[in-house]
PDB file of C-alpha atoms and ligand atoms in Angstrom:
ATOM      1  CA  MET A   1      35.013  24.953  16.760  1.00  0.00           C
ATOM      2  CA  GLY A   2      31.830  23.775  15.091  1.00  0.00           C
ATOM      3  CA  LEU A   3      30.926  20.461  13.657  1.00  0.00           C
ATOM      4  CA  LEU A   4      31.062  21.370   9.999  1.00  0.00           C
ATOM      5  CA  GLN A   5      33.200  23.688   7.995  1.00  0.00           C
ATOM      6  CA  TRP A   6      32.554  25.235   4.658  1.00  0.00           C
ATOM      7  CA  GLU A   7      34.901  23.944   2.010  1.00  0.00           C
ATOM      8  CA  LYS A   8      35.492  25.254  -1.479  1.00  0.00           C
ATOM      9  CA  ARG A   9      34.582  21.911  -3.008  1.00  0.00           C
ATOM     10  CA  TYR A  10      31.048  22.350  -1.605  1.00  0.00           C
ATOM     11  CA  SER A  11      30.452  25.232  -3.969  1.00  0.00           C
ATOM     12  CA  VAL A  12      27.801  24.513  -6.580  1.00  0.00           C
ATOM     13  CA  GLY A  13      28.543  27.768  -8.362  1.00  0.00           C
ATOM     14  CA  ILE A  14      25.058  29.209  -7.906  1.00  0.00           C
ATOM     15  CA  ALA A  15      25.424  32.246  -5.640  1.00  0.00           C
ATOM     16  CA  ALA A  16      22.068  31.945  -3.865  1.00  0.00           C
ATOM     17  CA  VAL A  17      22.544  28.216  -3.228  1.00  0.00           C
ATOM     18  CA  ASP A  18      26.125  28.608  -1.985  1.00  0.00           C
ATOM     19  CA  HIS A  19      25.033  31.403   0.322  1.00  0.00           C
ATOM     20  CA  GLU A  20      22.318  29.256   1.838  1.00  0.00           C
ATOM     21  CA  HIS A  21      24.658  26.289   2.209  1.00  0.00           C
ATOM     22  CA  ARG A  22      26.975  28.473   4.276  1.00  0.00           C
ATOM     23  CA  GLU A  23      24.079  29.646   6.415  1.00  0.00           C
ATOM     24  CA  LEU A  24      22.934  26.076   6.983  1.00  0.00           C
ATOM     25  CA  ILE A  25      26.408  25.059   8.106  1.00  0.00           C
ATOM     26  CA  GLU A  26      26.398  27.926  10.611  1.00  0.00           C
ATOM     27  CA  LEU A  27      22.998  26.975  11.946  1.00  0.00           C
ATOM     28  CA  ILE A  28      23.946  23.318  12.289  1.00  0.00           C
ATOM     29  CA  ASN A  29      27.066  24.302  14.190  1.00  0.00           C
ATOM     30  CA  ARG A  30      24.970  26.413  16.531  1.00  0.00           C
ATOM     31  CA  VAL A  31      22.597  23.518  17.217  1.00  0.00           C
ATOM     32  CA  TYR A  32      25.565  21.249  17.804  1.00  0.00           C
ATOM     33  CA  ASP A  33      27.320  23.691  20.144  1.00  0.00           C
ATOM     34  CA  GLU A  34      24.127  24.405  22.072  1.00  0.00           C
ATOM     35  CA  SER A  35      23.626  20.708  22.607  1.00  0.00           C
ATOM     36  CA  ALA A  36      26.854  20.601  24.629  1.00  0.00           C
ATOM     37  CA  SER A  37      25.234  22.545  27.435  1.00  0.00           C
ATOM     38  CA  GLN A  38      22.799  20.355  29.323  1.00  0.00           C
ATOM     39  CA  ASP A  39      20.442  23.008  30.620  1.00  0.00           C
ATOM     40  CA  SER A  40      19.460  24.620  27.372  1.00  0.00           C
ATOM     41  CA  LYS A  41      16.830  22.252  26.044  1.00  0.00           C
ATOM     42  CA  ASP A  42      14.559  25.116  25.022  1.00  0.00           C
ATOM     43  CA  ALA A  43      17.362  26.740  23.090  1.00  0.00           C
ATOM     44  CA  ILE A  44      18.121  23.504  21.261  1.00  0.00           C
ATOM     45  CA  VAL A  45      14.455  22.953  20.408  1.00  0.00           C
ATOM     46  CA  GLY A  46      14.317  26.536  19.139  1.00  0.00           C
ATOM     47  CA  PHE A  47      17.435  26.095  17.032  1.00  0.00           C
ATOM     48  CA  PHE A  48      16.116  22.845  15.636  1.00  0.00           C
ATOM     49  CA  GLY A  49      12.965  24.662  14.602  1.00  0.00           C
ATOM     50  CA  ASP A  50      15.022  27.354  12.878  1.00  0.00           C
ATOM     51  CA  LEU A  51      17.225  24.755  11.249  1.00  0.00           C
ATOM     52  CA  PHE A  52      14.264  22.812   9.919  1.00  0.00           C
ATOM     53  CA  LYS A  53      12.701  25.965   8.473  1.00  0.00           C
ATOM     54  CA  ALA A  54      15.953  27.094   6.887  1.00  0.00           C
ATOM     55  CA  ILE A  55      16.554  23.681   5.349  1.00  0.00           C
ATOM     56  CA  SER A  56      13.002  23.424   3.998  1.00  0.00           C
ATOM     57  CA  ALA A  57      13.290  26.881   2.451  1.00  0.00           C
ATOM     58  CA  HIS A  58      16.649  25.998   0.955  1.00  0.00           C
ATOM     59  CA  PHE A  59      15.336  22.786  -0.591  1.00  0.00           C
ATOM     60  CA  ALA A  60      12.372  24.673  -2.016  1.00  0.00           C
ATOM     61  CA  LEU A  61      14.782  27.129  -3.659  1.00  0.00           C
ATOM     62  CA  GLU A  62      16.827  24.344  -5.242  1.00  0.00           C
ATOM     63  CA  GLU A  63      13.728  22.506  -6.396  1.00  0.00           C
ATOM     64  CA  ARG A  64      12.270  25.640  -7.970  1.00  0.00           C
ATOM     65  CA  PHE A  65      15.565  26.231  -9.704  1.00  0.00           C
ATOM     66  CA  MET A  66      15.640  22.657 -11.027  1.00  0.00           C
ATOM     67  CA  ARG A  67      12.040  22.811 -12.228  1.00  0.00           C
ATOM     68  CA  GLU A  68      12.578  26.107 -14.030  1.00  0.00           C
ATOM     69  CA  ARG A  69      15.508  24.648 -15.906  1.00  0.00           C
ATOM     70  CA  GLY A  70      13.996  21.244 -16.571  1.00  0.00           C
ATOM     71  CA  TYR A  71      16.701  19.453 -14.611  1.00  0.00           C
ATOM     72  CA  ASP A  72      16.763  15.738 -15.494  1.00  0.00           C
ATOM     73  CA  ARG A  73      17.337  14.406 -11.966  1.00  0.00           C
ATOM     74  CA  LEU A  74      14.733  16.496 -10.179  1.00  0.00           C
ATOM     75  CA  THR A  75      12.902  13.463  -8.752  1.00  0.00           C
ATOM     76  CA  GLN A  76      16.034  11.814  -7.328  1.00  0.00           C
ATOM     77  CA  HIS A  77      17.287  15.068  -5.879  1.00  0.00           C
ATOM     78  CA  LYS A  78      13.902  15.883  -4.353  1.00  0.00           C
ATOM     79  CA  ASN A  79      13.685  12.380  -2.842  1.00  0.00           C
ATOM     80  CA  ASP A  80      17.012  12.904  -1.140  1.00  0.00           C
ATOM     81  CA  HIS A  81      15.798  16.235   0.258  1.00  0.00           C
ATOM     82  CA  GLU A  82      12.729  14.509   1.660  1.00  0.00           C
ATOM     83  CA  ARG A  83      14.867  11.807   3.253  1.00  0.00           C
ATOM     84  CA  LEU A  84      17.029  14.465   4.904  1.00  0.00           C
ATOM     85  CA  LEU A  85      14.001  16.330   6.248  1.00  0.00           C
ATOM     86  CA  ASP A  86      12.652  13.063   7.669  1.00  0.00           C
ATOM     87  CA  GLU A  87      15.931  12.466   9.474  1.00  0.00           C
ATOM     88  CA  ILE A  88      15.958  15.931  10.995  1.00  0.00           C
ATOM     89  CA  ARG A  89      12.344  15.462  12.056  1.00  0.00           C
ATOM     90  CA  ASP A  90      13.248  12.144  13.715  1.00  0.00           C
ATOM     91  CA  ILE A  91      16.168  13.637  15.625  1.00  0.00           C
ATOM     92  CA  MET A  92      13.982  16.553  16.697  1.00  0.00           C
ATOM     93  CA  GLU A  93      11.148  14.328  17.912  1.00  0.00           C
ATOM     94  CA  ASP A  94      13.510  11.995  19.757  1.00  0.00           C
ATOM     95  CA  PHE A  95      15.004  14.919  21.552  1.00  0.00           C
ATOM     96  CA  GLU A  96      11.696  16.519  22.463  1.00  0.00           C
ATOM     97  CA  THR A  97      10.160  13.327  23.822  1.00  0.00           C
ATOM     98  CA  SER A  98      13.123  11.699  25.537  1.00  0.00           C
ATOM     99  CA  ASN A  99      15.160  14.559  26.949  1.00  0.00           C
ATOM    100  CA  ARG A 100      18.173  12.631  25.836  1.00  0.00           C
ATOM    101  CA  PHE A 101      20.242  14.125  23.143  1.00  0.00           C
ATOM    102  CA  ASP A 102      22.654  11.970  21.250  1.00  0.00           C
ATOM    103  CA  ARG A 103      25.290  14.414  20.067  1.00  0.00           C
ATOM    104  CA  GLN A 104      27.258  11.700  18.389  1.00  0.00           C
ATOM    105  CA  LEU A 105      24.269  10.587  16.358  1.00  0.00           C
ATOM    106  CA  LEU A 106      23.474  14.136  15.343  1.00  0.00           C
ATOM    107  CA  ALA A 107      27.081  14.678  14.316  1.00  0.00           C
ATOM    108  CA  GLN A 108      27.175  11.495  12.280  1.00  0.00           C
ATOM    109  CA  ARG A 109      23.918  12.171  10.489  1.00  0.00           C
ATOM    110  CA  LEU A 110      24.597  15.776   9.698  1.00  0.00           C
ATOM    111  CA  ASP A 111      28.081  15.019   8.530  1.00  0.00           C
ATOM    112  CA  ALA A 112      26.891  12.218   6.256  1.00  0.00           C
ATOM    113  CA  TRP A 113      24.342  14.671   4.938  1.00  0.00           C
ATOM    114  CA  PHE A 114      26.609  17.441   3.926  1.00  0.00           C
ATOM    115  CA  SER A 115      29.405  15.387   2.596  1.00  0.00           C
ATOM    116  CA  ARG A 116      27.035  13.199   0.610  1.00  0.00           C
ATOM    117  CA  HIS A 117      24.256  15.498  -0.471  1.00  0.00           C
ATOM    118  CA  PHE A 118      26.535  18.417  -1.340  1.00  0.00           C
ATOM    119  CA  GLU A 119      29.045  16.316  -3.164  1.00  0.00           C
ATOM    120  CA  THR A 120      26.573  14.210  -5.094  1.00  0.00           C
ATOM    121  CA  HIS A 121      23.190  15.819  -5.699  1.00  0.00           C
ATOM    122  CA  ASP A 122      24.100  19.471  -5.312  1.00  0.00           C
ATOM    123  CA  ALA A 123      27.382  19.127  -7.180  1.00  0.00           C
ATOM    124  CA  ARG A 124      25.678  17.357 -10.062  1.00  0.00           C
ATOM    125  CA  LEU A 125      23.217  20.209 -10.278  1.00  0.00           C
ATOM    126  CA  HIS A 126      26.128  22.515 -10.923  1.00  0.00           C
ATOM    127  CA  THR A 127      27.725  20.268 -13.520  1.00  0.00           C
ATOM    128  CA  ALA A 128      24.496  19.534 -15.362  1.00  0.00           C
ATOM    129  CA  LEU A 129      23.341  23.109 -15.572  1.00  0.00           C
ATOM    130  CA  GLY A 130      26.734  24.536 -16.371  1.00  0.00           C
ATOM    131  CA  MET A 131      26.377  27.416 -13.969  1.00  0.00           C
ATOM    132  CA  HIS A 132      29.251  29.738 -13.248  1.00  0.00           C
ATOM    133  CA  PRO A 133      30.042  31.393  -9.925  1.00  0.00           C
ATOM    134  CA  GLY A 134      28.496  34.768  -9.473  1.00  0.00           C
TER     135      GLY A 134
HETATM  136 FE1  LIG B   1      20.016  19.694  -2.702  1.00  0.00          FE
HETATM  137 FE1  LIG B   2      21.561  22.208  -1.142  1.00  0.00          FE
END
């Protein structure tokens, strides 16, 4: 059982974005599960790298989408993305330098992330642009 689970209310109604959100949840769960085994530091570092890349690419997609449609809250949304990337970078660096991995902290941060960013910024994107599933 992973850390996060996809829920219908996470849907922003933009197929490409929803697809990537599901993929991110899977990746995060893999990082979280890997972290339970103490002798797989390399695997965790590798997964973190993949996670960071996937998240950056996802944010770039959303930001391109918002720019193309002249979304009114682009700056606020982009700032939140940057804050999230900073947090991931911090967790990654802590882990690489200290050898200690705080699973609880990772769980808390990632959970706060998805529940908040999905339900506020990403959901508003859906509402404001009036997109329909498909
Ligand atoms: Fe977003
Ligand atoms: Fe998103």
